[in-house]
Structures are given as C-alpha cells and as structure tokens.
Coordinates of C-alpha atoms (C1' of nucleotides) in Angstrom, one line a residue:
Chain A
M1 CA 0.0 0.0 0.0
K2 CA 1.3 3.4 -1.0
Y3 CA 0.6 6.2 1.3
H4 CA -0.8 8.2 -1.5
H5 CA -3.4 6.1 -3.2
G6 CA -3.4 7.7 -6.6
N7 CA -7.1 7.5 -7.5
L8 CA -8.9 7.3 -4.2
K9 CA -11.9 9.3 -5.3
E10 CA -12.8 6.8 -7.9
A11 CA -12.0 3.9 -5.6
L12 CA -14.3 5.4 -3.0
I13 CA -17.2 5.7 -5.4
E14 CA -16.7 2.1 -6.5
S15 CA -16.5 1.0 -2.9
A16 CA -19.7 2.9 -2.1
C17 CA -21.5 1.3 -5.0
S18 CA -20.5 -2.1 -3.8
V19 CA -21.3 -1.5 -0.2
C20 CA -24.7 -0.1 -1.3
E21 CA -25.7 -3.4 -3.0
C22 CA -24.2 -5.6 -0.3
E23 CA -25.3 -3.8 2.9
G24 CA -28.3 -1.8 1.7
H25 CA -28.5 1.9 1.1
E26 CA -29.7 2.7 4.6
H27 CA -26.7 1.0 6.1
M28 CA -24.1 2.7 4.1
S29 CA -21.8 4.4 6.5
L30 CA -18.8 6.5 5.5
R31 CA -16.8 4.3 7.8
S32 CA -17.7 1.1 6.1
I33 CA -17.2 2.6 2.6
A34 CA -13.7 3.8 3.6
K35 CA -12.9 0.5 5.3
N36 CA -14.1 -1.4 2.2
A37 CA -11.6 0.7 0.2
N38 CA -8.8 -0.1 2.6
V39 CA -8.4 3.5 3.8
S40 CA -9.0 5.3 7.1
Q41 CA -12.4 6.5 7.9
T42 CA -11.5 10.1 7.5
A43 CA -9.9 9.8 4.1
P44 CA -13.1 10.4 2.2
Y45 CA -13.2 13.9 3.4
R46 CA -10.2 14.8 1.2
H47 CA -12.5 14.1 -1.8
F48 CA -16.1 14.7 -0.7
K49 CA -17.4 17.4 1.4
T50 CA -20.1 15.3 3.0
K51 CA -21.4 11.7 3.0
Q52 CA -24.3 12.9 0.9
D53 CA -22.0 14.1 -1.9
L54 CA -20.6 10.6 -2.1
L55 CA -24.0 8.9 -2.1
S56 CA -25.2 11.2 -4.8
E57 CA -22.4 9.9 -7.0
V58 CA -23.6 6.4 -6.5
A59 CA -27.1 7.4 -7.4
K60 CA -25.8 9.2 -10.5
R61 CA -24.0 6.1 -11.7
G62 CA -27.1 4.1 -11.1
F63 CA -29.0 6.3 -13.5
V64 CA -26.2 6.2 -16.1
E65 CA -26.3 2.4 -15.9
L66 CA -30.1 2.3 -16.1
K67 CA -30.1 4.6 -19.1
N68 CA -27.6 2.3 -20.9
V69 CA -29.6 -0.8 -19.9
L70 CA -32.8 0.8 -21.4
M71 CA -31.1 2.0 -24.6
N72 CA -29.4 -1.4 -25.1
A73 CA -32.7 -3.2 -24.7
S74 CA -34.3 -0.9 -27.3
R75 CA -31.3 -1.2 -29.7
D76 CA -31.1 -5.0 -29.4
T77 CA -34.7 -5.6 -30.2
K78 CA -34.9 -8.1 -33.1
T79 CA -37.8 -6.3 -34.7
P80 CA -37.0 -2.6 -34.5
E81 CA -40.1 -1.8 -36.6
D82 CA -42.3 -3.1 -33.8
P83 CA -42.5 -0.4 -31.1
Q84 CA -44.6 -2.7 -28.9
E85 CA -41.8 -5.3 -28.8
K86 CA -39.3 -2.5 -28.2
F87 CA -41.1 -1.2 -25.2
L88 CA -41.7 -4.7 -23.9
N89 CA -37.9 -5.3 -23.9
M90 CA -37.3 -2.0 -22.3
G91 CA -39.8 -2.8 -19.6
L92 CA -38.2 -6.1 -18.9
A93 CA -34.8 -4.5 -18.7
Y94 CA -36.1 -1.9 -16.3
L95 CA -37.6 -4.6 -14.1
N96 CA -34.4 -6.6 -14.2
F97 CA -32.4 -3.6 -13.2
G98 CA -34.8 -2.8 -10.4
L99 CA -34.7 -6.3 -9.1
S100 CA -31.0 -7.0 -9.4
K101 CA -29.8 -3.6 -8.1
Q102 CA -32.4 -3.1 -5.4
N103 CA -30.5 -0.9 -3.0
T104 CA -29.1 1.3 -5.8
Y105 CA -32.6 1.5 -7.2
D106 CA -33.9 2.7 -3.9
L107 CA -31.1 5.2 -3.5
M108 CA -31.9 6.6 -6.9
N109 CA -35.6 7.0 -6.2
G110 CA -35.3 7.8 -2.5
P111 CA -35.0 11.1 -0.7
E112 CA -31.4 10.7 0.4
C113 CA -30.0 12.6 -2.5
P114 CA -32.3 15.5 -3.3
K115 CA -31.9 16.0 -7.0
D116 CA -32.2 19.7 -6.8
D117 CA -28.9 19.7 -4.8
Y118 CA -27.2 17.7 -7.4
P119 CA -27.7 19.0 -10.9
E120 CA -25.8 16.2 -12.6
L121 CA -27.9 13.6 -10.8
K122 CA -31.0 15.5 -11.9
T123 CA -30.0 15.5 -15.5
E124 CA -29.3 11.8 -15.5
A125 CA -32.7 11.1 -13.9
Q126 CA -34.4 13.2 -16.4
E127 CA -32.7 11.7 -19.3
T128 CA -33.7 8.2 -18.1
F129 CA -37.3 9.3 -18.0
A130 CA -36.9 10.8 -21.5
I131 CA -36.0 7.4 -22.9
L132 CA -39.3 6.0 -21.6
I133 CA -41.3 8.9 -23.1
T134 CA -39.6 8.6 -26.5
T135 CA -40.5 5.0 -26.8
I136 CA -44.1 5.6 -25.8
V137 CA -44.4 8.2 -28.5
E138 CA -43.4 5.6 -31.0
L139 CA -45.9 3.2 -29.4
K140 CA -48.8 5.5 -30.1
P141 CA -47.9 7.9 -32.9
G142 CA -50.0 11.0 -33.0
I143 CA -50.8 10.7 -29.4
N144 CA -51.6 14.1 -27.9
E145 CA -49.6 15.8 -25.1
T146 CA -52.0 15.0 -22.2
E147 CA -52.5 11.4 -23.3
L148 CA -48.7 10.9 -23.7
E149 CA -48.2 12.2 -20.2
M150 CA -50.8 9.9 -18.7
M151 CA -49.4 6.9 -20.7
S152 CA -45.9 7.6 -19.5
I153 CA -46.9 7.9 -15.9
K154 CA -49.1 4.8 -16.1
H155 CA -46.4 2.6 -17.6
W156 CA -43.8 4.0 -15.3
A157 CA -45.9 3.5 -12.2
T158 CA -46.6 -0.1 -13.3
L159 CA -42.9 -0.9 -13.7
H160 CA -42.0 1.0 -10.5
G161 CA -44.8 -0.6 -8.5
L162 CA -44.0 -4.1 -9.8
V163 CA -40.4 -3.8 -8.8
S164 CA -41.6 -3.0 -5.3
L165 CA -44.1 -5.8 -5.1
L166 CA -41.9 -8.4 -6.6
R167 CA -39.1 -7.9 -4.1
N168 CA -41.4 -7.9 -1.1
K169 CA -40.5 -11.1 0.6
D170 CA -43.5 -11.0 2.9
M171 CA -45.8 -11.0 -0.1
A172 CA -43.9 -13.1 -2.6
E173 CA -43.4 -16.0 -0.2
S174 CA -46.9 -15.9 1.3
E175 CA -49.0 -19.0 0.6
W176 CA -52.1 -16.9 0.3
G177 CA -53.3 -13.9 -1.6
A178 CA -50.6 -12.0 -3.3
G179 CA -48.0 -14.8 -3.0
P180 CA -49.1 -17.2 -5.7
A181 CA -50.1 -14.3 -7.9
L182 CA -46.7 -12.7 -7.7
R183 CA -44.9 -15.9 -8.3
S184 CA -46.9 -16.6 -11.5
V185 CA -46.3 -13.1 -12.7
K186 CA -42.6 -13.5 -12.0
K187 CA -42.6 -16.8 -13.9
D188 CA -43.6 -15.1 -17.1
L189 CA -42.8 -11.4 -16.8
R190 CA -43.0 -10.9 -20.5
K191 CA -46.5 -12.2 -20.7
F192 CA -47.5 -10.0 -17.7
L193 CA -45.9 -6.9 -19.3
R194 CA -47.7 -7.5 -22.5
L195 CA -51.0 -7.5 -20.6
A196 CA -50.0 -4.5 -18.6
I197 CA -48.9 -2.4 -21.6
D198 CA -52.0 -3.4 -23.6
Chain B
M1 CA -50.3 12.7 36.1
K2 CA -50.9 9.6 38.0
Y3 CA -47.9 7.3 38.5
H4 CA -49.9 4.4 37.0
H5 CA -51.1 5.5 33.7
G6 CA -54.1 3.1 33.3
N7 CA -53.9 2.5 29.6
L8 CA -50.4 3.1 28.6
K9 CA -50.2 0.3 26.1
E10 CA -52.9 1.9 24.0
A11 CA -51.5 5.4 24.6
L12 CA -48.1 4.2 23.3
I13 CA -49.5 2.7 20.2
E14 CA -51.4 6.0 19.4
S15 CA -48.3 8.0 20.2
A16 CA -46.3 5.7 17.8
C17 CA -48.9 6.2 15.1
S18 CA -48.7 10.0 15.5
V19 CA -44.9 10.0 15.6
C20 CA -44.8 7.9 12.5
E21 CA -46.7 10.4 10.5
C22 CA -45.0 13.4 11.9
E23 CA -41.3 12.3 12.0
G24 CA -41.3 9.5 9.4
H25 CA -41.1 5.8 10.0
E26 CA -37.3 5.7 9.8
H27 CA -37.0 8.3 12.6
M28 CA -39.3 6.6 15.0
S29 CA -37.3 6.0 18.1
L30 CA -38.7 4.4 21.2
R31 CA -37.5 7.4 23.1
S32 CA -39.5 9.9 21.0
I33 CA -42.6 7.7 21.1
A34 CA -42.3 7.5 24.9
K35 CA -41.7 11.2 25.3
N36 CA -44.6 12.0 23.0
A37 CA -46.7 9.9 25.4
N38 CA -45.4 11.8 28.4
V39 CA -43.7 8.8 29.9
S40 CA -40.1 7.8 30.5
Q41 CA -38.1 6.2 27.8
T42 CA -38.1 2.8 29.5
A43 CA -41.8 2.6 30.2
P44 CA -42.6 0.9 26.8
Y45 CA -40.7 -2.1 27.9
R46 CA -43.5 -2.9 30.4
H47 CA -45.8 -3.4 27.4
F48 CA -43.7 -4.4 24.5
K49 CA -40.8 -6.8 24.3
T50 CA -39.0 -4.8 21.6
K51 CA -39.4 -1.7 19.5
Q52 CA -40.3 -3.9 16.6
D53 CA -43.3 -5.3 18.5
L54 CA -44.6 -1.7 18.9
L55 CA -44.0 -0.8 15.3
S56 CA -45.8 -3.9 14.0
E57 CA -48.8 -2.7 15.9
V58 CA -48.7 0.6 14.0
A59 CA -48.5 -1.2 10.7
K60 CA -51.3 -3.5 11.7
R61 CA -53.5 -0.5 12.4
G62 CA -52.5 0.9 9.1
F63 CA -53.9 -2.1 7.3
V64 CA -57.1 -2.0 9.4
E65 CA -57.6 1.6 8.4
L66 CA -56.8 0.9 4.7
K67 CA -59.2 -2.0 4.7
N68 CA -61.9 0.2 6.0
V69 CA -61.1 3.0 3.6
L70 CA -61.4 0.6 0.7
M71 CA -64.6 -1.0 1.9
N72 CA -66.2 2.3 2.5
A73 CA -65.2 3.5 -1.0
S74 CA -66.8 0.4 -2.4
R75 CA -69.9 0.7 -0.3
D76 CA -70.4 4.4 -0.9
T77 CA -70.3 4.1 -4.7
K78 CA -73.4 5.7 -6.1
T79 CA -73.9 3.1 -8.8
P80 CA -73.2 -0.2 -7.1
E81 CA -74.2 -2.1 -10.3
D82 CA -71.2 -0.5 -12.1
P83 CA -68.1 -2.5 -11.0
Q84 CA -65.8 -0.2 -13.0
E85 CA -67.0 2.8 -11.0
K86 CA -66.6 0.8 -7.8
F87 CA -63.0 -0.1 -8.6
L88 CA -62.3 3.5 -9.6
N89 CA -63.4 4.7 -6.2
M90 CA -61.4 2.1 -4.4
G91 CA -58.4 3.1 -6.4
L92 CA -58.8 6.7 -5.5
A93 CA -59.3 5.8 -1.9
Y94 CA -56.1 3.7 -2.0
L95 CA -54.1 6.6 -3.6
N96 CA -55.5 9.0 -1.1
F97 CA -54.5 6.8 1.8
G98 CA -51.0 6.3 0.4
L99 CA -50.5 10.0 -0.1
S100 CA -51.9 11.2 3.2
K101 CA -50.4 8.6 5.4
Q102 CA -47.1 8.2 3.6
N103 CA -45.0 7.1 6.5
T104 CA -47.5 4.6 7.8
Y105 CA -47.9 3.3 4.2
D106 CA -44.1 2.8 4.0
L107 CA -44.0 1.0 7.3
M108 CA -46.8 -1.3 6.2
N109 CA -45.0 -2.2 3.0
G110 CA -41.4 -2.0 4.2
P111 CA -39.2 -4.7 5.7
E112 CA -39.2 -3.2 9.2
C113 CA -42.0 -5.5 10.4
P114 CA -41.6 -8.9 8.8
K115 CA -45.1 -10.2 8.4
D116 CA -44.1 -13.8 9.1
D117 CA -43.1 -12.7 12.6
Y118 CA -46.5 -11.0 13.2
P119 CA -49.4 -13.3 12.3
E120 CA -52.0 -10.7 13.0
L121 CA -50.3 -8.2 10.8
K122 CA -50.0 -10.7 8.1
T123 CA -53.7 -11.5 8.3
E124 CA -54.6 -7.8 8.0
A125 CA -52.3 -7.4 5.0
Q126 CA -53.8 -10.4 3.2
E127 CA -57.4 -9.3 3.9
T128 CA -56.5 -5.9 2.4
F129 CA -55.3 -7.6 -0.8
A130 CA -58.4 -9.8 -0.8
I131 CA -60.7 -6.8 -1.1
L132 CA -58.8 -5.7 -4.2
I133 CA -59.1 -9.2 -5.8
T134 CA -62.8 -9.4 -5.0
T135 CA -63.6 -6.2 -6.8
I136 CA -61.5 -7.2 -9.8
V137 CA -63.5 -10.4 -10.1
E138 CA -66.6 -8.3 -10.3
L139 CA -64.9 -6.2 -12.9
K140 CA -64.3 -9.1 -15.3
P141 CA -66.8 -11.8 -14.5
G142 CA -65.7 -15.2 -15.7
I143 CA -62.1 -14.2 -15.7
N144 CA -59.8 -17.2 -15.3
E145 CA -57.4 -17.8 -12.4
T146 CA -54.2 -16.7 -14.2
E147 CA -55.8 -13.7 -15.8
L148 CA -57.2 -12.7 -12.4
E149 CA -53.8 -12.9 -10.8
M150 CA -52.2 -10.8 -13.5
M151 CA -55.0 -8.2 -13.4
S152 CA -54.7 -7.9 -9.6
I153 CA -51.0 -7.5 -9.7
K154 CA -51.2 -5.1 -12.6
H155 CA -53.7 -2.8 -10.9
W156 CA -52.0 -3.1 -7.5
A157 CA -48.6 -2.3 -9.0
T158 CA -50.1 0.7 -10.8
L159 CA -51.6 2.1 -7.6
H160 CA -48.5 1.3 -5.5
G161 CA -46.2 2.8 -8.1
L162 CA -48.3 5.9 -8.5
V163 CA -48.2 6.6 -4.8
S164 CA -44.5 6.4 -4.9
L165 CA -44.1 8.6 -8.0
L166 CA -46.6 11.2 -6.8
R167 CA -44.9 11.8 -3.6
N168 CA -41.4 12.1 -5.1
K169 CA -40.7 15.7 -4.6
D170 CA -37.8 15.7 -6.9
M171 CA -40.0 14.5 -9.7
A172 CA -43.2 16.3 -9.0
E173 CA -41.6 19.7 -8.7
S174 CA -39.3 19.3 -11.7
E175 CA -39.9 21.7 -14.5
W176 CA -39.0 19.1 -17.0
G177 CA -39.8 15.5 -17.8
A178 CA -41.8 13.8 -15.2
G179 CA -42.8 17.0 -13.3
P180 CA -45.5 18.4 -15.6
A181 CA -46.8 14.9 -16.4
L182 CA -47.1 14.1 -12.7
R183 CA -48.8 17.4 -12.0
S184 CA -51.4 16.9 -14.7
V185 CA -52.0 13.3 -13.5
K186 CA -52.5 14.6 -10.0
K187 CA -54.9 17.3 -11.2
D188 CA -57.3 14.7 -12.5
L189 CA -56.6 11.4 -10.7
R190 CA -59.9 10.0 -11.6
K191 CA -59.3 10.5 -15.3
F192 CA -55.9 9.0 -15.0
L193 CA -57.2 6.0 -13.1
R194 CA -59.9 5.4 -15.7
L195 CA -57.2 5.2 -18.3
A196 CA -55.0 3.0 -16.2
I197 CA -57.7 0.5 -15.4
D198 CA -59.0 0.4 -19.0
Chain C
dT1 C1' -62.1 -3.1 58.5
dG2 C1' -57.1 -3.0 59.0
dT3 C1' -52.8 -4.5 57.8
dA4 C1' -48.8 -7.1 55.8
dC5 C1' -47.1 -8.2 51.7
dA6 C1' -46.7 -9.8 46.8
dT7 C1' -47.1 -7.9 42.5
dC8 C1' -47.5 -4.5 39.1
dA9 C1' -46.1 -0.4 36.4
dG10 C1' -43.6 3.2 36.5
dT11 C1' -38.5 5.8 37.2
dG12 C1' -33.5 7.7 36.1
dA13 C1' -28.9 6.3 35.4
dA14 C1' -26.1 3.8 32.7
dC15 C1' -24.1 0.6 29.0
dG16 C1' -22.4 -0.1 24.7
dC17 C1' -22.7 0.7 20.1
dG18 C1' -22.4 3.1 15.5
dC19 C1' -22.4 7.2 13.3
dG20 C1' -20.7 11.9 10.8
dT21 C1' -17.5 14.9 11.4
dT22 C1' -13.3 17.7 13.2
dC23 C1' -8.7 18.1 14.6
dA24 C1' -3.8 18.2 14.9
dC25 C1' -0.6 15.3 12.9
dT26 C1' 2.6 13.2 9.3
dG27 C1' 4.4 11.2 5.2
dA28 C1' 4.9 12.0 0.1
dT29 C1' 5.1 14.9 -3.7
dG30 C1' 6.3 18.6 -6.7
dT31 C1' 8.3 22.9 -7.7
dA32 C1' 11.3 27.4 -7.4
dC33 C1' 15.8 28.6 -7.1
Chain D
dT1 C1' 21.4 18.5 -10.1
dG2 C1' 20.5 19.5 -5.2
dT3 C1' 17.9 21.4 -1.7
dA4 C1' 14.4 24.1 0.8
dC5 C1' 9.8 24.4 1.3
dA6 C1' 4.8 24.7 0.2
dT7 C1' 1.2 21.8 -0.7
dC8 C1' -1.3 17.7 -1.0
dA9 C1' -3.4 13.3 0.7
dG10 C1' -3.3 10.4 4.0
dT11 C1' -3.5 9.0 9.5
dG12 C1' -5.5 8.0 14.5
dA13 C1' -7.7 10.0 18.3
dA14 C1' -11.5 12.2 19.8
dC15 C1' -16.1 14.8 20.1
dG16 C1' -20.9 14.7 20.5
dC17 C1' -25.0 12.7 19.3
dG18 C1' -28.9 9.4 19.3
dC19 C1' -30.2 5.0 19.8
dG20 C1' -32.2 0.2 21.9
dT21 C1' -31.9 -1.9 25.9
dT22 C1' -30.7 -3.3 30.9
dC23 C1' -30.6 -2.5 35.7
dA24 C1' -31.7 -1.5 40.4
dC25 C1' -35.0 1.2 42.2
dT26 C1' -39.7 3.1 43.9
dG27 C1' -44.4 4.2 44.2
dA28 C1' -49.1 2.4 43.7
dT29 C1' -52.3 -1.3 43.7
dG30 C1' -54.8 -5.3 45.1
dT31 C1' -55.5 -9.2 47.9
dA32 C1' -55.2 -12.8 51.8
dC33 C1' -55.9 -13.1 56.4

DNA sequence: TGTACATCAGTGAACGCGCGTTCACTGATGTAC
DNA sequence: TGTACATCAGTGAACGCGCGTTCACTGATGTAC
C-alpha cells in the first residue's frame, strides 16, 4: 500500500456502489465505505465534502447504468419496426435492473440525495425518463400531449410498482393472496408486461 | 399525572402512530414515542418486548384503516351495479391513503415489520389484498385464475407505483420531464385511473 | 375493617454501540531557485 | 542537479450525538388473612 493512493476518489465511489448493494443503502456508512476501500475513515473527506456528496455519486452512476440498460434493450430488439416489442424489452430491462440492483434503485428514487442539490444527478434522472417517453411516442404515434403524459406515468408507475411488489419477501413468499399471484407473474414477466402495456 | 397511567399500552400505540406520520417511520425512536406519550423512555418495555413489536402494531392499524377505507369507498359508490366505478373509487381511496399517510404506508409495505413474525399483521395485509381481488373479479366476471392474478398485480402495481411517483418531490416539482406529467395526473386522478384501469 | 405483603407499572442512570465529522498530525510529492 | 519548502493526501484520536436496551430502584395497587 502506498501512502498516496493515486485514485482514491474513484476507488471510494466504486466502494460505495459495492457497499450499497451488499449492505443496503440505509446501512451505508462512510466508515464502512472507507474500510471497504482499505483506507482510514477520514480519508473520504479529502474528496467529498459530505457523505451525501458521495452517495449522490452512487445514485448518479445508477441512472447512467439504467439509461444504458434501457437503450441497449431498445437497440437490441430483433424487430425494430415493432415499437410494442421494443417497449416490452425496455420494460423487462427496467424490471431486471430494479430487481438486481435493489438498493441502488432505492437510493436513486429515495429522498437521500435530493436531485435539486445535485444538478448532474437530476440531469441523469431526467434523461432516463426521457427514454421512456420517447418510446411511448413511437408506441402510439399521433398521441396528444395529455395522453402521452398519462401513458408515461401509467407505464412507469406499473414498472416501478412491480419492482416494489416483486421484491417484497412477505408477499412473494406468502402462501395466500398475493404470494401465488406474484410468483406466477414472475414466472412469465414478458406475458405480464404484454398485458400491462395493452 | 398519575404514577400508574391506566392505559399506557394503548397510549403508546397511538403515540407511535402519530410520531410515525410526523417524523417519518425511519426516525421513529422508542425514546421519542415514549416522550410523546409523556412517559419515561423505558416505560414501553412494560408493554412491548421490543421496539419492533410496537412498530408492528402501528403497521397493523394501518392495514385495518386501509381496509376500512377501501370497503367504504366500495360501499359508498353511487352506482353499485357498475363495478368499474366501484373499482375506480377504491383506487382513488387507495391513492388517497397512500398519499396522506405516507410514512405509515411505508411502514406497512417496508421490511421493518416482517409479516411472518407477526401473524395478525399478516392477516390484515392479506385481507386488504383480498378486497382488491374481489372487486376485480366483479370487474371481469368469468375471468380465469391466471388472468385474475395478472390483473390484480397489474392494478395493484399501478396504484402502488403511482403513490411512490406522486410523492417524489424531486420529480413532482421538476420543471422538465416527469414533473409536468405528474402534476397533470394529480390534477385529475380519476381521469388517470380510468385510463390506467381500462 | 385493617394490615402485611406480593405484584405490578412506572422511574432515572447507565451501558455499549455506530455514526458523521473535526482536529492536529505526518508522510509523500512537486516545484522554485 | 540538489535542496528548501509549500502543498497535498493520507492518519488515528476524539467529540458529540442518538439509539435500543438493561438495571436496580420506587411508588401504587390489590389481595389474603
């Protein structure tokens, strides 16, 4: 170990991203992030003014990744002339991200990093939403402004809500009520999404 | 103040409910709940084994209230022969609950009170979901099991997701992207729900 | 009805923990001359 | 090229806070005789 790390800022962000997924975003302490980067607990203060500054970087990277995930899903669609299929793939990619990066997803959407305090974070979040809208416009060409807004929110709410329901252990593992339903939805997400998007 | 309170258990639960809404469920400390009930910080231990036991009581009451809210909405529908209208009113009632009792809503759906550890809480949660299902069956009579499951999850996810999106300050107050859309959805929730339920 | 006593329902002090942050410091680096 | 020195990027100790929980206690209540 050199005394001067060389690229500690980057290392801390990566450490924070990893701690976030492993420990959960509400258990991310500056101490554990520093320790995980093999550095003293006060070292982060050379690179970030506050803990929140570091967390917002994690959230920002989350949006960058989600944006890429969505764009890739759209690009890789076998039948690019079929906007329905395109949106379906994007929806699946969104769900997949939300389910595999749960804690990051929460941090991105939670109140811990107020987007008004972090312009870059805000931009990334907005651009992510923009991808969704763009695809919906393709889905229903000629849609008017109000309808477009409603459709966007509707689809987004469905995806967002589904992420939340599917990861709810209490529900998913229940033998009654929501449990079986959630399991059968999970078994064929594509089929479910097709129905949800109509 | 008498030394013996008389009904401290009930008073503590009510205090917890009020602290939950005022401070947020993640800031509920046993100390603040006790203080809010004008009692020493250790008094709760005469009535609850752990903090979690007390919190689960708050969540349970949340479900009881939500259940009532949903049943009332269904019962008070002017045109009981119109299941669509009935479901619409229930949806609005659900949204209203989620938006006005945000912290309780989070506690109910969050991981703080694992439902498997609190059978009564689990029962209440399941019964709440059951009301939703029942109404959907009326909505589409003759619907088969799988479709029913999908419809339930779809509608529930939409409601759940919308609660989350609408209370997101970052989004709702944004001047770009989701902001305007969310505001226009909020302005006419009924219209939005009609579209979302199709 | 009066009293001794077990039990119940409170109390304040304290423990031990983890946290964000500050402080005075030290070792490494780079640059002016 | 060598050296003095400013600056940078780390360090460990400590502060102050809030938390859940435990402990030994005390005041109030109810009940057996």
